[in-house]
Each structure stands twice: as C-alpha cells, then as structure tokens.
Tab-separated table of C-alpha atoms in Angstrom:
chain	number	residue	atom	x	y	z
P	1	SER	CA	15.395	41.201	-31.876
P	2	SER	CA	14.430	41.476	-28.193
P	3	MET	CA	10.950	40.256	-29.168
P	4	ARG	CA	12.491	37.154	-30.745
P	5	THR	CA	14.623	36.567	-27.659
P	6	GLU	CA	11.598	36.948	-25.379
P	7	SER	CA	9.579	34.665	-27.647
P	8	ALA	CA	12.341	32.027	-27.661
P	9	SER	CA	12.690	32.319	-23.882
P	10	THR	CA	8.945	31.959	-23.476
P	11	MET	CA	8.952	28.884	-25.732
P	12	GLN	CA	11.795	27.357	-23.681
P	13	GLN	CA	9.910	28.029	-20.470
P	14	ALA	CA	6.775	26.464	-21.949
P	15	GLU	CA	8.799	23.403	-23.017
P	16	ALA	CA	10.337	23.163	-19.528
P	17	ALA	CA	6.837	23.349	-18.041
P	18	ARG	CA	5.678	20.555	-20.402
P	19	GLU	CA	8.650	18.401	-19.340
P	20	ALA	CA	7.834	19.022	-15.674
P	21	VAL	CA	4.225	17.954	-16.339
P	22	LYS	CA	5.454	14.754	-18.057
P	23	ALA	CA	7.774	14.000	-15.135
P	24	SER	CA	4.930	14.552	-12.665
P	25	GLU	CA	2.659	12.283	-14.696
P	26	ALA	CA	5.345	9.569	-14.665
P	27	ARG	CA	5.708	9.891	-10.871
P	28	LEU	CA	1.934	9.760	-10.513
P	29	GLU	CA	1.789	6.556	-12.575
P	30	ALA	CA	4.614	5.013	-10.512
P	31	SER	CA	2.746	5.919	-7.322
P	32	ARG	CA	-0.445	4.373	-8.693
P	33	THR	CA	1.460	1.162	-9.496
P	34	GLU	CA	2.964	1.123	-5.983
P	35	LEU	CA	-0.475	1.754	-4.471
P	36	ALA	CA	-1.907	-1.210	-6.415
P	37	ARG	CA	0.982	-3.396	-5.181
P	38	MET	CA	0.353	-2.276	-1.589
P	39	GLU	CA	-3.372	-3.033	-1.960
P	40	ALA	CA	-2.482	-6.554	-3.165
P	41	ALA	CA	-0.118	-6.981	-0.189
P	42	LYS	CA	-2.832	-5.734	2.163
P	43	GLN	CA	-5.289	-8.261	0.684
P	44	GLY	CA	-2.699	-11.032	1.057
P	45	ALA	CA	-2.151	-10.089	4.708
P	46	ALA	CA	-5.915	-10.062	5.284
P	47	ASN	CA	-6.222	-13.533	3.697
P	48	LYS	CA	-3.387	-14.879	5.869
P	49	MET	CA	-5.067	-13.393	8.923
P	50	LYS	CA	-8.365	-15.137	8.064
P	51	TYR	CA	-6.499	-18.420	7.617
P	52	GLY	CA	-4.739	-17.873	10.957
P	53	GLU	CA	-8.034	-17.153	12.700
P	54	ALA	CA	-9.518	-20.374	11.310
P	55	GLU	CA	-6.463	-22.324	12.473
P	56	VAL	CA	-6.704	-20.796	15.958
P	57	ALA	CA	-10.402	-21.727	16.154
P	58	SER	CA	-9.545	-25.273	15.069
P	59	LEU	CA	-6.805	-25.520	17.702
P	60	LYS	CA	-9.171	-24.249	20.388
P	61	ARG	CA	-11.664	-26.977	19.444
P	62	GLU	CA	-8.880	-29.548	19.507
P	63	VAL	CA	-7.774	-28.367	22.974
P	64	ALA	CA	-11.373	-28.632	24.230
P	65	GLU	CA	-11.639	-32.162	22.804
P	66	GLN	CA	-8.329	-33.109	24.432
P	67	ARG	CA	-9.614	-31.819	27.764
P	68	LYS	CA	-12.720	-33.965	27.401
P	69	LYS	CA	-10.546	-36.959	26.577
P	70	SER	CA	-8.306	-36.128	29.535
P	71	ASN	CA	-11.258	-36.043	31.867
P	72	LEU	CA	-12.477	-39.386	30.526
P	73	TRP	CA	-9.022	-40.884	30.993
P	74	LEU	CA	-8.799	-39.532	34.490
P	75	GLU	CA	-12.148	-41.063	35.389
P	76	ARG	CA	-11.237	-44.441	33.906
P	77	VAL	CA	-7.802	-44.504	35.476
P	78	SER	CA	-9.232	-43.398	38.782
P	79	LEU	CA	-11.403	-46.516	38.838
P	80	LEU	CA	-8.405	-48.677	38.027
P	81	THR	CA	-6.285	-47.144	40.798
P	82	THR	CA	-8.702	-48.271	43.409
P	83	GLU	CA	-8.398	-51.815	42.070
P	84	SER	CA	-4.642	-52.236	41.761
P	85	VAL	CA	-1.170	-50.783	41.991
P	86	SER	CA	-0.665	-51.318	38.277
P	87	ALA	CA	-3.694	-49.136	37.707
P	88	ARG	CA	-1.851	-46.318	39.518
P	89	GLN	CA	1.065	-46.710	37.175
P	90	GLN	CA	-1.314	-46.511	34.224
P	91	LEU	CA	-2.813	-43.373	35.686
P	92	THR	CA	0.612	-41.791	35.967
P	93	GLU	CA	1.472	-42.709	32.385
P	94	ALA	CA	-1.884	-41.537	31.094
P	95	GLN	CA	-1.482	-38.258	32.950
P	96	LYS	CA	1.962	-37.762	31.386
P	97	VAL	CA	0.556	-38.395	27.921
P	98	ILE	CA	-2.367	-36.074	28.555
P	99	ASP	CA	-0.097	-33.378	29.992
P	100	GLY	CA	2.252	-33.748	27.018
P	101	GLN	CA	-0.637	-33.455	24.590
P	102	ALA	CA	-2.091	-30.515	26.472
P	103	GLN	CA	1.316	-28.783	26.534
P	104	GLU	CA	1.813	-29.488	22.838
P	105	ASN	CA	-1.637	-28.101	22.028
P	106	LYS	CA	-0.985	-25.072	24.233
P	107	GLU	CA	2.284	-24.383	22.419
P	108	ARG	CA	0.610	-24.771	19.027
P	109	LEU	CA	-2.149	-22.416	20.122
P	110	GLU	CA	0.380	-19.855	21.378
P	111	ALA	CA	2.350	-20.135	18.123
P	112	ALA	CA	-0.841	-19.646	16.100
P	113	LEU	CA	-1.807	-16.622	18.224
P	114	SER	CA	1.689	-15.180	17.775
P	115	GLU	CA	1.463	-15.685	14.003
P	116	LEU	CA	-1.958	-14.057	14.012
P	117	ALA	CA	-0.523	-11.036	15.855
P	118	LYS	CA	2.283	-10.804	13.271
P	119	MET	CA	-0.254	-10.944	10.447
P	120	GLU	CA	-2.304	-8.202	12.099
P	121	ALA	CA	0.827	-6.049	12.425
P	122	ALA	CA	1.671	-6.695	8.754
P	123	LYS	CA	-1.883	-5.786	7.781
P	124	GLN	CA	-1.683	-2.544	9.775
P	125	SER	CA	1.682	-1.761	8.193
P	126	ALA	CA	0.250	-2.404	4.720
P	127	LEU	CA	-2.757	-0.196	5.500
P	128	GLU	CA	-0.474	2.619	6.702
P	129	ALA	CA	1.712	2.293	3.603
P	130	ALA	CA	-1.411	2.420	1.419
P	131	ARG	CA	-2.582	5.565	3.259
P	132	GLN	CA	0.817	7.167	2.659
P	133	ARG	CA	0.701	6.242	-1.046
P	134	GLU	CA	-2.782	7.758	-1.322
P	135	ALA	CA	-1.489	10.988	0.234
P	136	GLU	CA	1.465	11.013	-2.199
P	137	VAL	CA	-0.843	10.428	-5.156
P	138	LYS	CA	-3.076	13.285	-3.982
P	139	ALA	CA	-0.070	15.614	-3.625
P	140	LEU	CA	1.227	14.621	-7.073
P	141	ARG	CA	-2.194	15.214	-8.609
P	142	GLN	CA	-2.246	18.688	-7.057
P	143	GLN	CA	1.278	19.379	-8.303
P	144	LEU	CA	0.361	18.106	-11.779
P	145	SER	CA	-2.714	20.349	-11.842
P	146	GLU	CA	-0.630	23.381	-10.832
P	147	GLN	CA	1.999	22.595	-13.455
P	148	LYS	CA	-0.657	22.196	-16.149
P	149	GLN	CA	-2.079	25.601	-15.181
P	150	ALA	CA	1.401	27.156	-15.330
P	151	SER	CA	2.062	25.499	-18.700
P	152	ASN	CA	-1.241	26.815	-20.097
P	153	LEU	CA	-0.387	30.305	-18.810
P	154	TRP	CA	3.018	30.170	-20.546
P	155	LEU	CA	1.425	28.892	-23.749
P	156	ASN	CA	-1.125	31.726	-23.683
P	157	MET	CA	1.642	34.276	-23.092
P	158	ALA	CA	3.745	32.805	-25.922
P	159	SER	CA	0.728	32.847	-28.237
P	160	GLY	CA	0.049	36.498	-27.339
P	161	LEU	CA	3.675	37.450	-27.968
P	162	THR	CA	3.670	35.643	-31.308
P	163	THR	CA	0.506	37.482	-32.386
P	164	GLU	CA	1.917	40.815	-31.177
P	165	SER	CA	5.219	40.156	-32.979
P	166	ALA	CA	3.387	39.377	-36.238
P	167	ALA	CA	1.386	42.603	-35.925
P	168	LEU	CA	4.574	44.632	-35.311
P	169	LYS	CA	6.264	43.064	-38.362
P	170	ASP	CA	3.223	43.899	-40.477
P	171	ASN	CA	3.232	47.531	-39.228
P	172	LEU	CA	6.994	47.805	-39.880
P	173	ARG	CA	6.563	46.473	-43.418
P	174	LYS	CA	3.747	48.971	-44.073
P	175	SER	CA	5.863	51.818	-42.658
P	176	GLU	CA	8.777	50.844	-44.918
P	177	GLU	CA	6.464	50.711	-47.948
P	178	THR	CA	5.054	54.138	-47.075
P	179	ALA	CA	8.580	55.527	-46.642
P	180	GLU	CA	9.618	54.149	-50.058
P	181	VAL	CA	6.573	55.683	-51.739
P	182	GLU	CA	7.381	59.123	-50.355
C-alpha cells in the first residue's frame, strides 16, 4: 500500500515535471518570437537611419549649392550697386532671399540631424532589447535543460519503483503459494 502511494506520488511528480517542461518550452517559444520581432524592429531602425543619412548628405549638397549661388548673387549684385541705387535695393532683396534660403536649409539640416539622432537612439534601444531577449532565451534554455534532467530522473525513479513493486508482488504470490502447499 505504501509502495502504491509512493509510486502514485512519483508519477504525479513526474507529471508535474513534464508540465513544467512544457511551460518552459512555451515561454522559450514566446521569447524566440519576441526576439524575431525585435530583430525586425532593429532592421527597420537601421533602414530608417540609412535613409536619414542619405537625406542629410543630400541636404549638405543642397546647402553647398545654395552657398555657391549666394556667392554668385553677391558678386552680380555688387556690380549693380556700383552702378545705381536701385542695384543696392536689389542687393538687399537678394541677400534677404539668400539668407531665408540659407536659414531654411539650415533648419532642414538640423531637423534631419535630429531625426538621425532619434533613429540612432531607437536602433540602440532595439539592440539592447535584442540583447536582453537573447539573455532570457539562454536562461530559459538552461532552465528547460535542468527541468528535462529532473523529469528524466523522476521517470527513472518511477520505473525502478514499478519494477521493484512487480518483483515484490511476485515474491508475495510465491510465498502465499508455498504457504498453501504446506
């Protein structure tokens, strides 16, 4: 009777260990899914950063071209100023336009640089989250391995108890038969 109780208890413990292994496997799969999602987010952030870098380079070229145009305007207007008062007015207007364009380009460049910094921060955040997920997956794999070992140990113990119980029943039956014969 105590053998049956121990055997039932051992079976329950083995079942509990199997359930724990299943739960760990489910958590491991969820972590793998999350890790894949984080990798996709990291790739998206990297793509946005590349796009931002290209836009910044384009804006820098545009600013350089505007400076060249500004210099040309200044030279042309400078010649006109020496010729007439109206030329001075044109110079003033041209300078305002050039300054406005330069300011606008500067603001666009600053906005692009700010966006690039945000994308870099998002990329770093995604990389850190991916590192954390990898550490969680590693810990879950270790836990799963330990639980599988514990489950196998319980199964071996239960198997040994079952074999021992069968042998005891056989010996008891033989003893009863011997007692009846005598």
